[in-house]
Amino acid sequence: MKNLVKAIIAIAIICAALMYTVHSLDKTSSKAGANVLTVYNWGEYIDPALLKKFEKETGIHVIYETFDSNEAMMTKVEQGGTNYDIAVPSEYTIEQMKDKKLLLPVDHQKIPNLKNIDADFLNLDFDKKNHYSIPYFWGTVGVVYNPNMLTKNLDFSSWNQLWDPSLKGEILLVDSAREVLGMSLNSMNLSLNSTDSAELKKATDKLIKLSPNVKAVIGDEVTQLMVNGDAAVALTWSGQAADMMYDNEELTYTVPDEGSNLWFDNMVIPKTSKNVDGAHQFINFMLDPKNAAQNADYVGYSTPNKAALKLLDAEVVNDERYYPSAEVRDNLHVYKDLGKEKIGEYNELFLKFKMSLQ
Amino acid sequence: MQNKRSGSITLVPYYVWIALFVIAPIVLVGYYSLLDLEGNFTLENYKNFLTPVYLKMTLSSFWYAFLITTVCLVVSYPAAFIISRLKNKQLWLMLIIIPSWINLLLKTYAFIGILGQSGPINAFLASIGFEKQQMLFTSASFVFVSVYIFIPFMILPIFNSIDKLSPALLDASRDLGASRLYTLRRVMIPLTMDGIKAGIQAVFIPALSLFMITRLIAGNHVITLGTAIEQQFLVTQNWGMGSTIAVFLIIFMFIIMAFTGEKKKKGASRRGKN
């Protein structure tokens, strides 16, 4: 009993000490005062040297936090209690955040470097005239594979090659309804934004036929598994594929001819921002050609900054795996926010597909 | 009299706690289960649950929870018995409990490494001339990892009841001519039944709603009700359907509790009569 009381007291003291430390740390950071910028970004999605450079140039202190899913990020902004000045959601989330009035408009006057962005990436459907968002990185959904592990000579120029019987138990899929059902829709030359229930059912039936080839449906663990050679083929995003190829040179990435998803991550200013001016400075800073090139080089995703492309390694820029030609890009489509009900239908069907895995 | 009154005052925090954290959440779950995406009242979710997809999922949840509980029991009972007969039994018990202090997610990730193609088990198999085996993303690996995670919860109650059991009773049974098996069947197991039931409850119910491991270890080859709830809340954001599945889970849990609790009462009353 005595020991128990001692233990409880010890825990209480430790908690009090920790709370005090957190409190005093908070105080010092808020003392740095008005000139603090809180950036909320995906993990491993910026060159830390750039943050230092930004602090030095502007005198603004940057607090950097990371999230791992659009939904988690949006929930945090929505619930309040945070003061993020910059966030980097994907396009369909921007649509939702716009609808929920979670974003502040971006003042283009304060971002002269906007001229560096390729016009192809501006004025897109999810945010006409870029009222709320500025492009950060973009990429595709495709197939990453290890040619040395294939028993048959496949190049995945068509999605339908995934159904090849020689791939039994070799395919990893991302655990995301839009990507997987979209892939099946694309393989039948249908739109990945389809809202036609008959088409979706057809896509699901086709997916169920894929199940013998599916090794697992998982999340970010795909990267490590592909690098280790646990599977021969994976459906994944171009950026993740770039990470894998960096660690395992046997791997290669391709976007099948029928078309696929084109995605954008964009900088936005959440309504929680306390330093709107600093946020604009930050966006402008990231659009500077030199900074954008340095960032793209570090992160490995494709930059929408056409002035930065000239500064990047020609080998990377001309690599169609990262920067597909305009011709290929015509076949790529951006996800639209289909509304809760349709998303629910996609997920129900995806669940049905997952149930067919044995 | 005074004792009784002070007793009822000290019970107040307990009632408040139960009302806030047991009854209110269940009522809320029940309420949400009656809402559709737009927040209108509907029974659609329940109709949806009674379709083959969810019924099959319920069946597979029960099947895997049953497998996990059975394997846990088969491993834990002898283990608890052996530990209770050891000299440093508290130390041995501690060694079994310590892994449960480590975060579940960390343990699961460790198993991805251990069971993977380039993991130590496959490296060992390869070194003695066997072919590499696909262990990760199979239902067997799912059961194995779940059993590993749940074993402390099974061993503890069983150990406690075996530890309380007087060895003299077993000796007496043997002296009176019962075989080892007969002693186990008619003396030891009935007298430690409470521990077994507590263990089954502590394993079966959480095993019904496992999620995460179904993705990380089974690669979604195993889909349980827990997986579906997670998806409905986080991805689809259909709280109504998620709550409906939760309502069914709660009902199943009550059934299991009643099932494993009732016999205990009967046993007690019989003992009372004697």
XYZ file of C-alpha atoms in Angstrom:
632
model
C 0.000 0.000 0.000
C 2.803 2.345 0.961
C 4.558 1.577 -2.301
C 1.391 2.196 -4.222
C 1.009 5.632 -2.648
C 4.652 6.385 -3.428
C 4.175 5.336 -7.030
C 1.092 7.504 -7.410
C 2.909 10.504 -5.932
C 5.871 9.911 -8.233
C 3.627 9.797 -11.295
C 1.852 12.971 -10.181
C 5.177 14.780 -9.745
C 6.409 13.680 -13.169
C 3.175 14.847 -14.782
C 3.354 18.207 -13.039
C 6.976 18.678 -14.129
C 6.121 17.810 -17.733
C 3.159 20.155 -17.742
C 5.308 22.942 -16.396
C 7.929 22.328 -19.093
C 5.325 22.318 -21.852
C 3.798 25.467 -20.454
C 7.102 27.329 -20.280
C 8.072 26.127 -23.769
C 4.756 27.400 -25.072
C 5.424 30.729 -23.455
C 8.827 31.153 -25.082
C 7.463 30.258 -28.494
C 4.574 32.659 -28.183
C 6.995 35.287 -26.902
C 8.716 35.065 -30.269
C 5.425 36.768 -30.808
C 3.554 37.848 -33.837
C 6.263 36.562 -36.083
C 5.548 32.868 -35.855
C 4.337 30.767 -38.758
C 2.857 27.337 -38.165
C 3.178 25.045 -41.165
C 1.148 21.841 -41.264
C 2.441 19.483 -43.919
C 2.709 15.800 -44.856
C 5.656 13.933 -43.355
C 8.945 14.081 -45.316
C 7.470 16.650 -47.661
C 9.866 19.596 -47.459
C 13.600 20.231 -47.399
C 14.284 21.330 -43.787
C 17.101 23.572 -45.042
C 14.472 25.678 -46.797
C 12.680 26.336 -43.525
C 15.941 27.647 -42.053
C 16.515 29.786 -45.108
C 13.005 31.207 -44.836
C 13.532 32.045 -41.169
C 16.781 33.807 -41.993
C 15.350 35.804 -44.882
C 12.160 36.935 -43.192
C 12.858 36.751 -39.480
C 9.694 34.684 -39.081
C 10.003 31.710 -36.777
C 8.567 28.531 -38.324
C 6.829 25.840 -36.299
C 6.590 22.741 -38.446
C 4.058 19.977 -37.827
C 3.119 16.976 -39.918
C -0.021 14.925 -40.674
C -0.500 11.612 -42.427
C -3.928 11.868 -43.999
C -6.122 14.539 -45.528
C -8.982 13.529 -43.277
C -6.908 13.838 -40.097
C -5.632 17.251 -41.169
C -9.112 18.537 -41.970
C -10.521 17.272 -38.669
C -7.818 19.100 -36.735
C -8.456 22.363 -38.549
C -12.217 21.914 -38.153
C -12.130 21.203 -34.420
C -10.182 24.405 -33.753
C -7.684 24.898 -30.960
C -4.899 25.003 -33.553
C -3.381 27.947 -35.356
C -2.035 26.553 -38.578
C -1.064 29.230 -41.048
C -0.260 26.883 -43.931
C -1.611 23.433 -44.742
C -1.030 21.229 -47.786
C -4.169 19.196 -48.620
C -4.940 17.283 -51.822
C -7.436 18.572 -54.333
C -10.604 16.744 -53.257
C -9.996 17.821 -49.662
C -9.668 21.418 -50.804
C -13.143 21.119 -52.310
C -14.485 19.853 -48.999
C -12.645 22.498 -46.981
C -13.990 25.182 -49.285
C -17.518 23.883 -48.732
C -17.030 23.909 -44.989
C -15.571 27.424 -45.141
C -12.308 26.367 -43.544
C -10.064 28.335 -45.913
C -9.026 31.961 -46.285
C -8.665 33.411 -49.800
C -5.146 33.787 -51.152
C -4.171 37.282 -52.269
C -2.359 36.849 -55.599
C -0.930 40.384 -55.362
C 1.251 39.221 -52.505
C 2.581 36.240 -54.448
C 4.489 37.598 -57.458
C 6.225 34.237 -57.898
C 2.920 32.742 -58.981
C 4.068 33.552 -62.536
C 6.565 30.661 -62.235
C 3.806 28.075 -62.041
C 2.981 26.236 -65.247
C -0.435 27.422 -66.494
C -1.454 23.768 -66.824
C -1.599 23.560 -63.047
C -3.580 26.719 -62.439
C -7.303 27.368 -62.600
C -8.213 23.701 -62.137
C -11.704 22.429 -61.423
C -11.257 21.931 -57.713
C -10.371 25.594 -57.190
C -11.224 27.871 -60.113
C -8.898 30.874 -60.420
C -6.917 29.540 -57.454
C -8.878 31.586 -54.980
C -7.832 29.384 -52.096
C -4.915 27.213 -53.139
C -1.483 27.368 -54.736
C 0.088 24.224 -56.280
C 2.864 22.589 -54.282
C 3.594 19.186 -55.840
C 1.769 16.858 -58.198
C 1.923 13.267 -59.303
C 0.111 10.256 -60.659
C -1.195 6.853 -59.623
C 0.463 3.954 -61.395
C 2.186 0.614 -61.151
C 5.571 0.134 -59.536
C 7.141 -3.246 -60.297
C 10.297 -5.277 -60.124
C 11.002 -6.706 -63.622
C 13.450 -9.239 -62.159
C 10.695 -10.829 -60.100
C 8.256 -11.287 -62.974
C 8.047 -14.689 -64.614
C 6.428 -13.209 -67.700
C 7.530 -10.196 -69.689
C 4.980 -7.581 -68.612
C 5.404 -3.818 -68.988
C 2.044 -2.664 -67.552
C 1.275 -0.525 -70.561
C -2.281 -1.635 -69.790
C -4.011 -1.980 -66.421
C -5.371 -5.297 -67.624
C -1.913 -6.859 -67.302
C -2.494 -6.821 -63.546
C -5.029 -9.605 -64.118
C -2.362 -11.831 -65.713
C -2.418 -15.285 -64.048
C 1.389 -15.270 -63.720
C 1.055 -12.585 -61.012
C -0.700 -14.892 -58.559
C -0.283 -13.466 -55.033
C 2.193 -10.804 -56.164
C 0.239 -7.535 -56.149
C 0.034 -5.021 -53.315
C -2.815 -2.512 -53.392
C -3.207 0.689 -51.420
C -6.024 0.548 -48.874
C -8.019 3.314 -50.523
C -11.330 2.883 -52.309
C -10.871 5.678 -54.867
C -7.490 4.461 -56.099
C -8.400 0.782 -56.378
C -11.875 1.168 -57.872
C -10.542 3.967 -60.072
C -7.917 1.574 -61.398
C -10.590 -0.982 -62.260
C -12.749 1.690 -63.922
C -9.746 2.927 -65.917
C -8.941 -0.593 -67.060
C -12.346 -0.641 -68.764
C -11.820 2.849 -70.194
C -14.413 4.298 -67.819
C -14.023 7.497 -65.839
C -12.465 7.257 -62.397
C -15.011 9.831 -61.280
C -17.874 7.585 -62.348
C -21.036 7.938 -60.305
C -23.000 5.395 -62.329
C -23.878 2.528 -59.988
C -23.953 0.005 -62.831
C -20.426 0.974 -63.871
C -19.213 0.818 -60.289
C -20.689 -2.634 -59.871
C -18.996 -3.777 -63.070
C -15.696 -2.402 -61.764
C -16.163 -4.266 -58.485
C -16.948 -7.534 -60.248
C -13.794 -7.105 -62.276
C -11.792 -6.382 -59.110
C -13.087 -9.554 -57.474
C -11.551 -11.457 -60.372
C -8.247 -9.801 -59.447
C -8.311 -11.168 -55.905
C -6.179 -14.308 -56.539
C -3.370 -11.995 -57.642
C -3.623 -9.712 -54.617
C -1.094 -10.299 -51.917
C -2.351 -7.607 -49.560
C -4.290 -4.374 -49.325
C -2.269 -2.103 -47.046
C -1.177 1.459 -46.341
C 2.214 3.164 -46.355
C 3.912 -0.127 -45.491
C 3.901 -0.737 -49.256
C 7.164 1.205 -49.567
C 9.158 -1.026 -47.258
C 7.649 -4.230 -48.656
C 8.482 -3.319 -52.248
C 11.990 -2.229 -51.312
C 12.541 -5.546 -49.499
C 11.224 -7.528 -52.456
C 8.216 -8.927 -50.600
C 6.072 -8.446 -53.684
C 6.663 -7.905 -57.392
C 3.969 -5.356 -58.220
C 2.203 -2.542 -56.384
C -0.451 0.028 -57.201
C 0.839 3.270 -55.753
C 1.392 7.012 -56.101
C 4.292 8.342 -58.168
C 5.930 10.005 -55.176
C 5.863 6.848 -53.120
C 7.222 4.992 -56.139
C 10.081 7.512 -56.320
C 10.949 6.723 -52.698
C 10.950 3.001 -53.437
C 13.077 3.351 -56.556
C 15.567 5.432 -54.615
C 16.061 2.562 -52.172
C 15.807 -0.315 -54.626
C 17.135 0.325 -58.115
C 15.540 -2.804 -59.553
C 12.121 -1.172 -59.329
C 10.481 0.868 -62.034
C 7.260 2.865 -62.319
C 4.772 3.280 -65.105
C 1.358 4.808 -65.732
C -0.744 2.495 -67.936
C -2.031 3.869 -71.242
C -5.739 3.767 -70.403
C -5.158 6.662 -68.069
C -5.069 7.158 -64.366
C -5.391 9.658 -61.580
C -3.532 12.938 -61.522
C -3.244 14.476 -58.084
C -2.162 17.804 -56.696
C -1.130 18.843 -53.240
C -1.641 22.539 -52.708
C -0.726 25.146 -50.152
C -3.746 26.712 -48.469
C -4.296 29.140 -45.612
C -6.696 27.610 -43.073
C -9.132 29.969 -41.382
C -7.273 29.268 -38.128
C -4.310 31.315 -39.376
C -2.972 34.028 -37.067
C -0.273 35.212 -39.448
C -1.917 35.584 -42.849
C 0.790 37.914 -44.067
C 3.540 35.477 -43.104
C 1.619 32.704 -44.836
C 1.677 34.658 -48.100
C 5.381 35.288 -47.673
C 5.902 31.573 -47.156
C 3.940 30.621 -50.272
C 5.842 33.169 -52.322
C 9.125 31.880 -50.912
C 8.303 28.280 -51.856
C 7.439 29.346 -55.413
C 10.834 30.934 -55.947
C 12.435 28.858 -58.749
C 15.613 28.130 -56.806
C 13.766 27.119 -53.662
C 11.204 25.046 -55.556
C 13.982 23.219 -57.400
C 15.858 22.525 -54.183
C 12.645 21.243 -52.588
C 11.740 19.016 -55.553
C 15.257 17.625 -55.547
C 14.984 16.781 -51.866
C 11.424 15.445 -51.777
C 11.440 13.628 -55.109
C 7.948 14.586 -56.282
C 7.096 16.517 -59.422
C 7.050 20.291 -59.162
C 4.477 22.430 -60.996
C 7.050 25.238 -61.111
C 8.184 25.603 -64.725
C 10.965 28.035 -63.867
C 12.310 25.504 -61.361
C 12.357 22.742 -63.968
C 15.192 24.500 -65.776
C 17.277 24.305 -62.612
C 16.639 20.622 -62.035
C 18.660 17.715 -63.306
C 17.715 17.250 -66.983
C 17.688 13.503 -66.426
C 14.858 13.815 -63.907
C 12.869 16.416 -65.825
C 12.956 14.372 -69.026
C 12.033 11.185 -67.147
C 8.492 10.507 -68.253
C 7.880 8.477 -65.129
C 8.008 11.668 -63.079
C 7.047 14.251 -65.684
C 4.707 12.532 -68.139
C 4.316 14.180 -71.537
C 1.304 16.388 -72.226
C -0.059 13.531 -74.332
C -0.050 11.145 -71.397
C -1.365 13.825 -69.111
C -4.442 14.200 -71.292
C -5.377 10.707 -70.153
C -4.997 11.556 -66.492
C -7.898 12.786 -64.442
C -8.231 14.602 -61.182
C -10.532 13.195 -58.513
C -13.705 15.127 -58.005
C -15.404 15.287 -54.663
C -18.306 12.936 -55.371
C -20.240 13.723 -52.214
C -20.619 11.649 -49.098
C -23.188 9.303 -50.541
C -21.146 8.214 -53.568
C -17.971 7.982 -51.500
C -19.971 5.707 -49.210
C -20.929 3.578 -52.200
C -17.298 3.390 -53.358
C -16.277 2.253 -49.877
C -19.064 -0.331 -49.590
C -17.998 -1.824 -52.907
C -14.359 -1.706 -51.903
C -15.264 -3.540 -48.706
C -17.043 -6.149 -50.796
C -13.894 -6.581 -52.849
C -11.756 -6.918 -49.734
C -14.140 -9.557 -48.419
C -13.443 -11.599 -51.552
C -9.760 -11.898 -50.670
C -8.996 -15.253 -49.199
C -27.546 2.685 9.402
C -24.953 5.397 9.259
C -22.635 3.038 7.489
C -25.214 2.405 4.863
C -25.775 6.104 4.234
C -22.093 6.938 3.878
C -21.903 3.948 1.590
C -24.519 5.384 -0.719
C -22.726 8.762 -0.772
C -19.429 7.190 -1.775
C -21.298 5.415 -4.518
C -22.268 8.711 -6.168
C -19.036 9.111 -8.177
C -19.512 5.560 -9.378
C -23.034 6.248 -10.621
C -21.955 9.481 -12.284
C -19.112 7.651 -13.946
C -21.378 4.865 -15.177
C -23.944 7.348 -16.469
C -21.380 9.485 -18.301
C -19.029 6.890 -19.668
C -21.079 3.734 -20.014
C -24.718 4.582 -20.482
C -24.414 7.882 -22.357
C -22.027 6.498 -25.045
C -24.237 3.466 -25.633
C -27.308 5.679 -25.953
C -25.414 7.936 -28.382
C -24.274 4.984 -30.472
C -27.861 3.773 -30.575
C -29.054 7.242 -31.588
C -26.469 7.685 -34.350
C -27.260 4.246 -35.717
C -30.720 5.551 -36.597
C -29.395 8.454 -38.682
C -28.564 8.509 -42.365
C -25.916 10.688 -44.018
C -28.140 13.771 -43.936
C -29.084 13.265 -40.297
C -32.635 12.023 -40.913
C -34.105 9.155 -38.940
C -34.045 5.890 -40.831
C -33.797 2.134 -40.364
C -31.787 1.866 -43.575
C -28.545 1.153 -41.704
C -30.034 -1.885 -40.008
C -31.410 -3.143 -43.307
C -27.968 -2.627 -44.776
C -26.353 -4.626 -41.993
C -28.601 -7.596 -42.706
C -27.180 -7.989 -46.221
C -24.791 -10.824 -47.149
C -21.683 -8.588 -47.025
C -22.078 -7.700 -43.361
C -23.485 -11.052 -42.296
C -20.504 -12.792 -43.861
C -18.254 -10.307 -42.089
C -19.957 -11.036 -38.760
C -19.489 -14.736 -39.327
C -15.807 -14.360 -40.120
C -15.311 -12.076 -37.099
C -16.809 -14.736 -34.859
C -14.804 -17.492 -36.493
C -11.486 -15.700 -36.014
C -12.351 -14.564 -32.483
C -13.206 -18.185 -31.712
C -9.905 -19.430 -33.188
C -7.890 -16.820 -31.309
C -9.639 -17.566 -28.004
C -9.261 -21.327 -28.395
C -5.571 -21.160 -29.217
C -5.047 -18.712 -26.338
C -6.825 -21.058 -23.933
C -4.945 -24.157 -25.089
C -1.624 -22.368 -24.654
C -2.474 -20.473 -21.481
C -3.986 -23.157 -19.275
C -0.922 -25.411 -19.111
C 1.333 -22.351 -19.010
C -0.562 -20.887 -16.052
C -0.438 -24.252 -14.294
C 3.307 -24.612 -14.778
C 3.963 -21.039 -13.658
C 1.881 -21.554 -10.502
C 4.126 -24.484 -9.581
C 7.404 -22.645 -10.171
C 9.553 -21.209 -7.428
C 9.760 -17.636 -8.741
C 6.230 -17.548 -10.046
C 5.816 -13.772 -9.687
C 8.905 -13.222 -11.808
C 7.687 -15.590 -14.514
C 4.298 -13.960 -14.492
C 5.981 -10.587 -14.852
C 7.893 -11.797 -17.910
C 4.607 -12.708 -19.556
C 2.958 -9.425 -18.654
C 5.800 -7.105 -19.688
C 5.149 -7.371 -23.462
C 1.644 -6.042 -22.861
C 3.224 -2.781 -21.706
C 4.628 -2.201 -25.156
C 2.452 -0.307 -27.578
C 0.327 -2.592 -29.728
C 1.295 -0.807 -32.924
C 5.012 -1.223 -32.229
C 4.582 -4.932 -31.619
C 2.608 -5.282 -34.815
C 5.232 -3.485 -36.871
C 7.881 -5.714 -35.340
C 5.965 -8.717 -36.631
C 5.907 -7.274 -40.157
C 9.693 -7.367 -40.007
C 9.869 -10.809 -38.415
C 7.405 -12.515 -40.761
C 8.429 -10.741 -43.985
C 10.304 -12.287 -46.923
C 13.584 -10.821 -45.697
C 12.819 -11.411 -42.026
C 14.764 -13.680 -39.648
C 12.371 -16.633 -39.972
C 12.704 -16.765 -43.725
C 16.446 -16.159 -43.482
C 16.651 -19.183 -41.197
C 14.509 -21.326 -43.495
C 16.673 -20.325 -46.451
C 19.892 -21.105 -44.580
C 18.808 -24.681 -43.893
C 17.789 -25.181 -47.484
C 14.052 -24.594 -47.466
C 12.211 -22.321 -49.828
C 11.101 -18.961 -48.515
C 7.564 -19.073 -47.189
C 4.881 -16.437 -47.545
C 3.913 -15.867 -43.915
C 2.878 -12.248 -43.807
C -0.631 -11.507 -45.115
C -2.089 -14.906 -44.349
C -4.922 -15.666 -41.964
C -2.570 -17.959 -40.019
C -0.192 -15.092 -39.279
C -3.180 -12.999 -38.214
C -4.244 -15.622 -35.669
C -0.663 -16.069 -34.499
C -0.015 -12.376 -33.858
C -3.424 -11.894 -32.203
C -2.818 -14.847 -29.908
C 0.551 -13.391 -28.964
C -1.098 -10.090 -28.108
C -3.968 -11.593 -26.093
C -2.116 -14.295 -24.164
C -1.369 -12.175 -21.062
C -5.098 -11.446 -20.706
C -5.840 -15.154 -20.729
C -2.991 -16.311 -18.502
C -3.594 -13.807 -15.698
C -7.123 -14.807 -14.602
C -6.381 -18.497 -15.087
C -3.186 -18.187 -13.089
C -5.039 -16.472 -10.268
C -7.644 -19.204 -10.007
C -5.095 -22.020 -10.258
C -2.900 -20.315 -7.694
C -5.821 -20.159 -5.266
C -6.584 -23.831 -5.788
C -5.177 -25.834 -2.907
C -2.742 -28.525 -4.128
C -4.183 -30.711 -1.373
C -7.379 -31.096 -3.407
C -5.449 -32.530 -6.328
C -3.514 -34.841 -4.009
C -6.754 -35.991 -2.414
C -8.239 -36.769 -5.780
C -5.172 -38.790 -6.714
C -5.215 -40.622 -3.350
C -8.816 -41.564 -3.895
C -7.827 -43.295 -7.082
C -8.653 -40.776 -9.797
C -6.380 -40.835 -12.820
C -4.493 -37.669 -13.778
C -6.892 -36.961 -16.602
C -9.916 -37.570 -14.383
C -8.510 -35.230 -11.740
C -7.969 -32.558 -14.356
C -11.443 -33.017 -15.804
C -13.487 -33.368 -12.616
C -11.492 -31.412 -10.030
C -9.111 -28.891 -11.487
C -11.046 -27.513 -14.451
C -14.377 -27.129 -12.571
C -12.630 -25.356 -9.698
C -10.780 -22.971 -12.002
C -13.778 -22.374 -14.282
C -14.161 -18.780 -13.097
C -10.650 -17.964 -14.289
C -11.254 -19.658 -17.611
C -14.466 -17.715 -18.143
C -12.844 -14.429 -17.198
C -10.027 -15.191 -19.632
C -12.428 -16.059 -22.430
C -14.304 -12.811 -21.880
C -11.100 -10.797 -21.832
C -9.968 -12.323 -25.126
C -13.055 -13.134 -27.161
C -14.728 -9.739 -26.887
C -11.757 -7.581 -27.946
C -10.865 -10.170 -30.601
C -14.291 -9.656 -32.177
C -13.514 -6.044 -32.925
C -9.828 -6.196 -33.833
C -8.922 -3.879 -36.682
C -5.437 -2.529 -37.568
C -3.873 -5.981 -37.280
C -6.240 -7.130 -40.000
C -4.585 -4.657 -42.317
C -0.987 -4.716 -41.131
C -0.586 -8.448 -40.607
C -3.377 -9.986 -42.683
C -3.224 -7.396 -45.498
C -7.037 -7.209 -45.395
C -7.339 -10.925 -46.149
C -9.254 -10.993 -42.882
C -12.080 -8.478 -42.514
C -13.689 -8.097 -39.111
C -16.486 -5.879 -37.832
C -13.810 -3.650 -36.291
C -12.323 -2.980 -39.736
C -15.727 -1.993 -41.041
C -16.396 0.373 -38.134
C -13.028 2.055 -38.608
C -13.701 2.537 -42.307
C -17.216 3.892 -41.788
C -16.049 6.475 -39.279
C -12.727 7.580 -40.749
C -12.995 7.161 -44.504
C -16.659 7.169 -45.443
C -17.595 9.398 -42.508
C -20.886 7.569 -42.351
C -21.314 7.635 -38.586
C -24.764 6.071 -38.859
C -23.584 2.858 -40.456
C -20.516 2.716 -38.199
C -22.774 3.045 -35.152
C -25.109 0.359 -36.450
C -22.252 -2.119 -36.678
C -21.216 -1.035 -33.188
C -24.764 -1.656 -31.906
C -24.605 -5.223 -33.178
C -21.174 -5.663 -31.587
C -22.553 -4.436 -28.256
C -25.478 -6.865 -28.523
C -23.091 -9.730 -29.285
C -20.988 -8.744 -26.290
C -23.969 -8.761 -23.950
C -24.916 -12.185 -25.228
C -21.421 -13.455 -24.578
C -21.319 -11.879 -21.128
C -24.665 -13.423 -20.247
C -23.509 -16.740 -21.586
C -20.225 -16.823 -19.667
C -21.738 -15.232 -16.560
C -24.881 -17.299 -16.057
C -23.154 -20.578 -15.415
C -21.089 -18.935 -12.757
C -24.261 -18.012 -10.874
C -25.626 -21.497 -11.143
C -22.404 -22.897 -9.742
C -22.580 -20.490 -6.834
C -26.150 -21.354 -5.928
C -25.404 -25.044 -6.071
C -22.511 -24.534 -3.752
C -24.838 -22.501 -1.516
C -27.299 -25.353 -1.281
C -24.631 -27.759 -0.159
